[in-house]
XYZ file of N, CA, C and O in Angstrom:
672
model
N 0.838 -1.166 0.000
C 0.000 0.000 0.000
C 0.890 1.237 0.000
O 1.834 1.330 0.754
N 0.573 2.097 -0.895
C 1.351 3.320 -1.015
C 0.599 4.462 -0.356
O -0.629 4.519 -0.370
N 1.381 5.358 0.185
C 0.742 6.534 0.793
C 0.723 7.650 -0.240
O 1.677 7.834 -0.991
N -0.345 8.363 -0.284
C -0.411 9.446 -1.265
C 0.550 10.578 -0.872
O 0.734 10.861 0.303
N 1.149 11.159 -1.891
C 2.039 12.297 -1.628
C 1.196 13.560 -1.523
O 0.148 13.678 -2.163
N 1.614 14.482 -0.724
C 0.857 15.723 -0.613
C 0.853 16.453 -1.945
O 1.792 16.336 -2.732
N -0.214 17.175 -2.204
C -0.286 17.873 -3.488
C 0.861 18.869 -3.612
O 1.155 19.601 -2.696
N 1.485 18.872 -4.771
C 2.539 19.827 -5.081
C 3.910 19.415 -4.606
O 4.873 20.122 -4.826
N 4.060 18.263 -3.934
C 5.362 17.878 -3.404
C 6.357 17.603 -4.520
O 7.498 18.022 -4.449
N 5.928 16.882 -5.548
C 6.824 16.581 -6.664
C 6.282 17.116 -7.976
O 6.854 16.867 -9.023
N 5.196 17.817 -7.905
C 4.553 18.321 -9.105
C 5.223 19.633 -9.527
O 5.155 20.635 -8.824
N 5.909 19.644 -10.687
C 6.601 20.863 -11.110
C 5.641 21.984 -11.476
O 6.052 23.132 -11.561
N 4.379 21.680 -11.668
C 3.444 22.748 -12.036
C 2.932 23.503 -10.819
O 2.406 24.596 -10.937
N 3.091 22.928 -9.641
C 2.640 23.601 -8.426
C 3.773 24.483 -7.916
O 4.904 24.020 -7.749
N 3.500 25.771 -7.694
C 4.578 26.657 -7.220
C 5.031 26.270 -5.811
O 4.213 26.005 -4.942
N 6.329 26.169 -5.650
C 6.911 25.854 -4.346
C 7.256 27.156 -3.633
O 7.572 28.159 -4.270
N 7.226 27.116 -2.305
C 7.586 28.303 -1.532
C 9.099 28.464 -1.603
O 9.852 27.567 -1.236
N 9.533 29.578 -2.115
C 10.950 29.865 -2.251
C 11.387 30.783 -1.114
O 10.647 31.671 -0.711
N 12.579 30.569 -0.607
C 13.056 31.492 0.419
C 13.281 32.869 -0.193
O 13.718 32.991 -1.335
N 12.946 33.872 0.540
C 13.113 35.234 0.051
C 14.242 35.906 0.802
O 14.564 35.547 1.928
N 14.832 36.894 0.154
C 15.914 37.631 0.792
C 15.380 38.845 1.537
O 16.137 39.557 2.169
N 14.084 39.072 1.449
C 13.512 40.213 2.141
C 13.365 39.887 3.620
O 13.046 38.781 4.009
N 13.596 40.900 4.440
C 13.478 40.717 5.888
C 12.024 40.835 6.305
O 11.263 41.620 5.743
N 11.680 40.021 7.254
C 10.356 40.138 7.846
C 10.370 41.334 8.781
O 11.433 41.748 9.243
N 9.208 41.873 9.112
C 9.189 43.005 10.049
C 9.866 42.633 11.367
O 9.613 41.585 11.940
N 10.757 43.487 11.822
C 11.462 43.247 13.073
C 12.718 42.412 12.933
O 13.451 42.232 13.890
N 12.990 41.876 11.721
C 14.158 41.035 11.525
C 15.317 41.894 11.022
O 15.150 42.774 10.198
N 16.500 41.631 11.533
C 17.697 42.344 11.129
C 18.442 41.484 10.117
O 18.740 40.331 10.385
N 18.727 42.052 8.955
C 19.435 41.303 7.919
C 20.936 41.594 7.999
O 21.366 42.570 8.598
N 21.710 40.746 7.356
C 23.161 40.949 7.311
C 23.493 42.236 6.566
O 24.452 42.927 6.910
N 22.707 42.570 5.542
C 22.945 43.809 4.807
C 22.727 45.025 5.701
O 23.475 46.000 5.628
N 21.704 44.974 6.541
C 21.434 46.087 7.445
C 22.570 46.261 8.441
O 22.990 47.378 8.737
N 23.098 45.161 8.946
C 24.222 45.231 9.882
C 25.459 45.767 9.157
O 26.163 46.635 9.671
N 25.718 45.267 7.956
C 26.861 45.751 7.178
C 26.764 47.226 6.872
O 27.756 47.953 6.943
N 25.562 47.693 6.535
C 25.368 49.122 6.280
C 25.623 49.948 7.530
O 26.232 51.016 7.473
N 25.148 49.471 8.678
C 25.349 50.191 9.936
C 26.830 50.247 10.309
O 27.339 51.281 10.742
N 27.523 49.139 10.119
C 28.957 49.100 10.432
C 29.727 50.020 9.483
O 30.611 50.769 9.909
N 29.387 50.003 8.213
C 30.046 50.884 7.248
C 29.815 52.347 7.595
O 30.712 53.186 7.438
N 28.621 52.670 8.063
C 28.323 54.045 8.461
C 29.196 54.476 9.639
O 29.669 55.621 9.691
N 29.438 53.568 10.564
C 30.302 53.889 11.707
C 31.716 54.188 11.222
O 32.346 55.156 11.669
N 32.225 53.388 10.298
C 33.580 53.615 9.806
C 33.676 54.886 8.974
O 34.692 55.585 9.024
N 32.634 55.206 8.214
C 32.630 56.477 7.478
C 32.674 57.655 8.443
O 33.397 58.623 8.220
N 31.902 57.557 9.516
C 31.905 58.618 10.526
C 33.277 58.745 11.174
O 33.788 59.861 11.353
N 33.877 57.633 11.530
C 35.204 57.658 12.156
C 36.236 58.264 11.216
O 37.065 59.089 11.636
N 36.195 57.897 9.941
C 37.151 58.432 8.979
C 36.943 59.919 8.767
O 37.900 60.702 8.756
N 35.684 60.338 8.627
C 35.383 61.761 8.445
C 35.867 62.569 9.645
O 36.547 63.583 9.488
N 35.554 62.106 10.852
C 35.963 62.834 12.051
C 37.477 62.880 12.195
O 38.043 63.905 12.604
N 38.151 61.795 11.853
C 39.612 61.775 11.919
C 40.222 62.753 10.921
O 41.167 63.473 11.254
N 39.675 62.793 9.716
C 40.184 63.744 8.722
C 39.967 65.187 9.168
O 40.849 66.040 8.992
N 38.811 65.474 9.761
C 38.544 66.826 10.265
C 39.537 67.179 11.373
O 40.101 68.277 11.401
N 39.759 66.234 12.291
C 40.731 66.459 13.360
C 42.115 66.743 12.788
O 42.787 67.699 13.204
N 42.546 65.940 11.838
C 43.901 66.087 11.313
C 44.068 67.348 10.477
O 45.148 67.953 10.488
N 43.024 67.776 9.777
C 43.107 69.050 9.042
C 43.227 70.207 10.039
O 44.057 71.106 9.864
N 42.409 70.159 11.100
C 42.522 71.196 12.137
C 43.878 71.167 12.816
O 44.487 72.219 13.088
N 44.373 69.976 13.091
C 45.690 69.830 13.708
C 46.795 70.308 12.774
O 47.784 70.884 13.230
N 46.614 70.088 11.495
C 47.587 70.568 10.516
C 47.676 72.089 10.557
O 48.771 72.650 10.648
N 46.534 72.748 10.513
C 46.515 74.217 10.523
C 47.106 74.744 11.833
O 47.989 75.607 11.829
N 46.608 74.217 12.954
C 47.077 74.678 14.256
C 48.542 74.309 14.492
O 49.330 75.134 14.980
N 48.923 73.085 14.138
C 50.297 72.640 14.341
C 51.300 73.425 13.512
O 52.368 73.797 14.005
N 50.952 73.691 12.253
C 51.857 74.467 11.396
C 51.981 75.892 11.931
O 53.089 76.448 11.995
N 50.865 76.489 12.331
C 50.907 77.859 12.849
C 51.740 77.929 14.142
O 52.625 78.792 14.269
N 51.444 77.049 15.086
C 52.207 77.059 16.342
C 53.655 76.634 16.128
O 54.565 77.178 16.761
N 53.870 75.673 15.245
C 55.235 75.253 14.944
C 56.051 76.383 14.353
O 57.222 76.574 14.699
N 55.429 77.161 13.463
C 56.127 78.301 12.858
C 56.440 79.362 13.904
O 57.528 79.946 13.900
N 55.496 79.600 14.821
C 55.722 80.601 15.876
C 56.792 80.156 16.862
O 57.610 80.964 17.312
N 56.774 78.895 17.227
C 57.671 78.413 18.274
C 59.049 77.990 17.766
O 60.043 78.158 18.471
N 59.105 77.421 16.564
C 60.385 76.865 16.105
C 60.722 77.218 14.656
O 61.632 76.621 14.091
N 59.978 78.122 14.041
C 60.279 78.533 12.670
C 60.001 77.424 11.669
O 59.064 76.636 11.819
N 60.827 77.360 10.655
C 60.653 76.377 9.584
C 60.744 74.942 10.108
O 60.013 74.056 9.656
N 61.610 74.724 11.073
C 61.746 73.380 11.649
C 60.439 72.953 12.315
O 60.040 71.790 12.250
N 59.740 73.890 12.934
C 58.453 73.589 13.552
C 57.389 73.251 12.528
O 56.544 72.377 12.754
N 57.433 73.957 11.404
C 56.486 73.658 10.313
C 56.714 72.246 9.802
O 55.762 71.466 9.631
N 57.985 71.891 9.579
C 58.288 70.531 9.111
C 57.882 69.485 10.142
O 57.365 68.424 9.793
N 58.109 69.763 11.397
C 57.712 68.830 12.443
C 56.208 68.604 12.460
O 55.732 67.463 12.584
N 55.434 69.683 12.317
C 53.973 69.568 12.300
C 53.493 68.817 11.063
O 52.604 67.953 11.161
N 54.063 69.118 9.911
C 53.657 68.438 8.672
C 53.921 66.935 8.759
O 53.060 66.117 8.399
N 55.092 66.570 9.234
C 55.423 65.149 9.330
C 54.589 64.457 10.407
O 54.183 63.313 10.237
N 54.327 65.143 11.525
C 53.511 64.561 12.580
C 52.094 64.258 12.104
O 51.548 63.185 12.367
N 51.499 65.202 11.361
C 50.146 64.982 10.829
C 50.164 63.873 9.774
O 49.257 63.028 9.746
N 51.175 63.848 8.932
C 51.244 62.814 7.886
C 51.337 61.424 8.498
O 50.625 60.493 8.075
N 52.175 61.267 9.499
C 52.314 59.949 10.127
C 51.041 59.585 10.885
O 50.598 58.432 10.855
N 50.423 60.556 11.554
C 49.160 60.289 12.260
C 48.074 59.866 11.275
O 47.275 58.965 11.564
N 48.046 60.495 10.107
C 47.060 60.134 9.086
C 47.273 58.699 8.615
O 46.324 57.912 8.541
N 48.500 58.343 8.310
C 48.788 56.984 7.851
C 48.500 55.979 8.963
O 47.857 54.954 8.734
N 48.946 56.292 10.173
C 48.786 55.355 11.277
C 47.317 55.141 11.632
O 46.871 54.017 11.813
N 46.553 56.220 11.724
C 45.145 56.112 12.117
C 44.242 55.759 10.947
O 43.299 54.987 11.093
N 44.523 56.333 9.808
C 43.659 56.137 8.644
C 43.667 54.720 8.108
O 42.629 54.203 7.693
N 44.818 54.066 8.149
C 44.866 52.712 7.594
C 44.023 51.728 8.395
O 43.440 50.813 7.827
N 43.946 51.922 9.700
C 43.109 51.035 10.507
C 41.642 51.200 10.144
O 40.921 50.216 9.954
N 41.209 52.443 10.029
C 39.802 52.705 9.701
C 39.477 52.169 8.312
O 38.441 51.528 8.103
N 40.356 52.413 7.359
C 40.123 51.932 5.990
C 40.114 50.400 5.953
O 39.260 49.797 5.294
N 41.025 49.760 6.677
C 41.055 48.287 6.708
C 39.764 47.740 7.297
O 39.202 46.759 6.789
N 39.277 48.353 8.358
C 38.019 47.907 8.967
C 36.848 48.138 8.020
O 35.968 47.289 7.895
N 36.827 49.281 7.355
C 35.728 49.586 6.431
C 35.720 48.627 5.243
O 34.656 48.189 4.798
N 36.887 48.289 4.731
C 36.967 47.395 3.571
C 36.551 45.970 3.913
O 36.165 45.208 3.036
N 36.648 45.596 5.181
C 36.296 44.237 5.577
C 35.017 44.192 6.414
O 34.760 43.197 7.087
N 34.218 45.234 6.339
C 33.003 45.323 7.163
C 32.027 44.187 6.879
O 31.309 43.740 7.765
N 31.993 43.703 5.669
C 31.055 42.633 5.311
C 31.722 41.261 5.236
O 31.142 40.307 4.755
N 32.948 41.187 5.724
C 33.686 39.919 5.731
C 33.464 39.193 7.054
O 32.829 39.711 7.964
N 34.047 38.025 7.130
C 33.962 37.268 8.381
C 34.847 37.939 9.427
O 35.796 38.653 9.086
N 34.562 37.711 10.707
C 35.417 38.271 11.758
C 36.875 37.830 11.640
O 37.779 38.601 11.926
N 37.101 36.623 11.177
C 38.471 36.134 11.013
C 39.208 36.935 9.948
O 40.366 37.323 10.139
N 38.547 37.199 8.838
C 39.164 37.984 7.771
C 39.454 39.397 8.252
O 40.537 39.935 8.014
N 38.493 39.994 8.928
C 38.684 41.353 9.444
C 39.859 41.396 10.411
O 40.717 42.283 10.324
N 39.923 40.449 11.321
C 41.017 40.419 12.287
C 42.367 40.235 11.596
O 43.354 40.885 11.961
N 42.423 39.383 10.595
C 43.674 39.148 9.871
C 44.133 40.407 9.140
O 45.318 40.763 9.180
N 43.203 41.091 8.495
C 43.555 42.309 7.755
C 44.006 43.407 8.717
O 45.010 44.090 8.480
N 43.276 43.587 9.808
C 43.639 44.633 10.770
C 44.985 44.320 11.427
O 45.837 45.203 11.560
N 45.193 43.070 11.824
C 46.471 42.697 12.431
C 47.616 42.854 11.434
O 48.680 43.383 11.776
N 47.405 42.422 10.212
C 48.439 42.563 9.194
C 48.782 44.017 8.926
O 49.958 44.383 8.842
N 47.770 44.859 8.807
C 48.043 46.279 8.559
C 48.726 46.917 9.765
O 49.605 47.767 9.616
N 48.355 46.488 10.970
C 48.998 47.020 12.171
C 50.481 46.643 12.199
O 51.335 47.486 12.506
N 50.791 45.400 11.879
C 52.193 44.974 11.868
C 53.009 45.757 10.844
O 54.130 46.194 11.124
N 52.439 45.957 9.659
C 53.134 46.720 8.628
C 53.352 48.159 9.097
O 54.438 48.731 8.915
N 52.328 48.751 9.715
C 52.459 50.122 10.212
C 53.544 50.245 11.275
O 54.321 51.200 11.261
N 53.602 49.298 12.190
C 54.599 49.357 13.254
C 56.009 49.253 12.677
O 56.917 49.994 13.067
N 56.198 48.348 11.734
C 57.519 48.198 11.107
C 57.885 49.474 10.354
O 59.006 49.996 10.490
N 56.954 49.999 9.551
C 57.236 51.231 8.807
C 57.485 52.407 9.734
O 58.365 53.238 9.474
N 56.720 52.506 10.821
C 56.924 53.591 11.776
C 58.316 53.504 12.397
O 59.011 54.520 12.530
N 58.732 52.309 12.747
C 60.071 52.135 13.291
C 61.148 52.559 12.303
O 62.120 53.234 12.683
N 60.969 52.192 11.050
C 61.942 52.569 10.022
C 61.964 54.078 9.826
O 63.039 54.701 9.781
N 60.780 54.682 9.723
C 60.705 56.138 9.522
C 61.340 56.878 10.690
O 62.117 57.818 10.498
N 61.022 56.463 11.916
C 61.599 57.143 13.083
C 63.110 56.932 13.159
O 63.843 57.841 13.562
N 63.587 55.762 12.776
C 65.042 55.514 12.775
C 65.740 56.392 11.748
O 66.820 56.927 12.008
N 65.130 56.568 10.588
C 65.726 57.418 9.554
C 65.679 58.885 9.975
O 66.651 59.631 9.822
N 64.530 59.311 10.531
C 64.382 60.718 10.926
C 65.308 61.105 12.079
O 65.637 62.279 12.245
N 65.727 60.135 12.867
C 66.608 60.418 13.996
C 67.913 61.064 13.528
O 68.529 61.837 14.256
N 68.332 60.784 12.315
C 69.599 61.291 11.802
C 69.506 62.690 11.210
O 70.518 63.245 10.806
N 68.306 63.267 11.130
C 68.124 64.570 10.501
C 67.752 65.626 11.532
O 67.149 65.337 12.563
N 68.088 66.890 11.209
C 67.834 68.013 12.111
C 66.942 69.081 11.480
O 66.814 70.158 12.054
N 66.317 68.819 10.340
C 65.543 69.851 9.645
C 64.162 70.085 10.251
O 63.462 71.005 9.870
N 63.763 69.291 11.229
C 62.453 69.413 11.851
C 62.614 69.547 13.362
O 63.617 69.135 13.940
N 61.596 70.129 13.994
C 61.607 70.259 15.435
C 60.996 69.006 16.047
O 59.835 68.679 15.774
N 61.752 68.328 16.863
C 61.310 67.044 17.413
C 60.165 67.194 18.405
O 59.308 66.323 18.498
N 60.151 68.284 19.148
C 59.079 68.489 20.122
C 57.750 68.729 19.405
O 56.728 68.121 19.745
N 57.755 69.598 18.404
C 56.536 69.855 17.630
C 56.074 68.568 16.958
O 54.886 68.224 16.981
N 57.004 67.841 16.382
C 56.693 66.573 15.728
C 56.027 65.608 16.706
O 54.976 65.030 16.428
N 56.627 65.432 17.879
C 56.102 64.481 18.855
C 54.735 64.906 19.377
O 53.823 64.075 19.494
N 54.550 66.187 19.658
C 53.270 66.657 20.195
C 52.163 66.508 19.151
O 51.071 66.010 19.448
N 52.445 66.912 17.929
C 51.432 66.815 16.865
C 51.096 65.342 16.597
O 49.916 64.982 16.468
N 52.095 64.490 16.523
C 51.858 63.062 16.293
C 51.040 62.456 17.436
O 50.069 61.725 17.197
N 51.390 62.775 18.663
C 50.676 62.244 19.819
C 49.221 62.722 19.853
O 48.309 61.919 20.050
N 49.004 64.003 19.637
C 47.637 64.540 19.628
C 46.834 63.911 18.488
O 45.665 63.552 18.657
N 47.452 63.747 17.334
C 46.755 63.152 16.193
C 46.343 61.713 16.423
O 45.206 61.323 16.149
N 47.237 60.900 16.944
C 46.936 59.476 17.135
C 45.956 59.271 18.290
O 44.986 58.513 18.157
N 46.181 59.950 19.407
C 45.267 59.795 20.549
C 43.895 60.384 20.206
O 42.856 59.787 20.514
N 43.876 61.538 19.552
C 42.594 62.142 19.144
C 41.836 61.247 18.190
O 40.618 61.085 18.308
N 42.535 60.628 17.269
C 41.889 59.719 16.327
C 41.313 58.505 17.037
O 40.205 58.061 16.729
N 42.049 57.961 17.987
C 41.546 56.802 18.743
C 40.285 57.170 19.522
O 39.322 56.390 19.569
N 40.271 58.354 20.108
C 39.078 58.798 20.835
C 37.893 59.017 19.891
O 36.748 58.691 20.230
N 38.162 59.546 18.716
C 37.082 59.730 17.734
C 36.566 58.387 17.225
O 35.364 58.240 16.979
N 37.449 57.418 17.057
C 37.017 56.069 16.673
C 36.097 55.487 17.740
O 35.056 54.906 17.438
N 36.497 55.648 18.990
C 35.674 55.161 20.094
C 34.303 55.837 20.079
O 33.278 55.182 20.237
N 34.301 57.151 19.892
C 33.032 57.880 19.875
C 32.138 57.412 18.736
O 30.933 57.233 18.910
N 32.714 57.174 17.565
C 31.917 56.720 16.420
C 31.292 55.357 16.698
O 30.122 55.120 16.392
N 32.060 54.455 17.292
C 31.533 53.122 17.606
C 30.487 53.213 18.713
O 29.446 52.557 18.653
N 30.756 54.027 19.724
C 29.825 54.167 20.844
C 28.487 54.746 20.399
O 27.436 54.320 20.872
N 28.519 55.684 19.488
C 27.286 56.323 19.018
C 26.648 55.604 17.832
O 25.539 55.924 17.447
N 27.367 54.673 17.245
C 26.840 53.943 16.089
C 25.667 53.067 16.481
O 25.623 52.493 17.562
N 24.716 52.975 15.603
C 23.516 52.180 15.864
C 23.641 50.862 15.114
O 23.053 50.667 14.061
N 24.432 49.960 15.705
C 24.692 48.657 15.096
C 23.882 47.612 15.838
O 24.088 47.417 17.039
N 22.971 46.935 15.162
C 22.228 45.884 15.836
C 23.143 44.704 16.143
O 23.937 44.293 15.316
N 23.042 44.198 17.330
C 23.869 43.057 17.699
C 23.052 41.848 18.108
O 23.591 40.842 18.490
N 21.740 41.961 18.021
C 20.843 40.852 18.322
C 19.857 40.742 17.177
O 19.287 41.733 16.730
N 19.669 39.532 16.668
C 18.658 39.292 15.652
C 17.446 38.712 16.353
O 17.475 37.561 16.787
N 16.376 39.523 16.497
C 15.211 39.021 17.226
C 14.475 37.938 16.436
O 14.471 37.932 15.217
N 13.863 37.014 17.168
C 13.045 35.964 16.547
C 11.686 36.563 16.223
O 11.129 37.311 16.998
N 11.131 36.184 15.072
C 9.806 36.692 14.687
C 8.725 35.854 15.273
O 8.805 34.695 15.463
């Protein structure tokens, strides 16, 4: 004795329920999370660039007043290194926002290692030169990197990233 199959189970003429990519009301999709995370990184990058432009203007002006041309060079180099050091982390995170956590961690760690090695090389080379003011350079670099880290924290803290997918 055979059991009857439910209607439409193997019948190609009966439309089958297909999974949809649309979110149900109240459901958080991966695209929505990716968009929210990308928005946080855009905010962090924008705020960091604003900080560094302001620091460039202020650092060059104060460097020129306090140490002349050497102060200007110190401020320019301090802002440039702060931009590379802080900006690459934000860009690496933004580029991997829709990747797996493992990929994101690998990219961020790899970029951090490259930055540390390059920073060591740049500082070792600059140690032999006297055309810049070291105090202006150090202060501008320190303010740029610490300010950028604080702005990154603020962007993440204020970002509206869903971290729970509610059941419908």
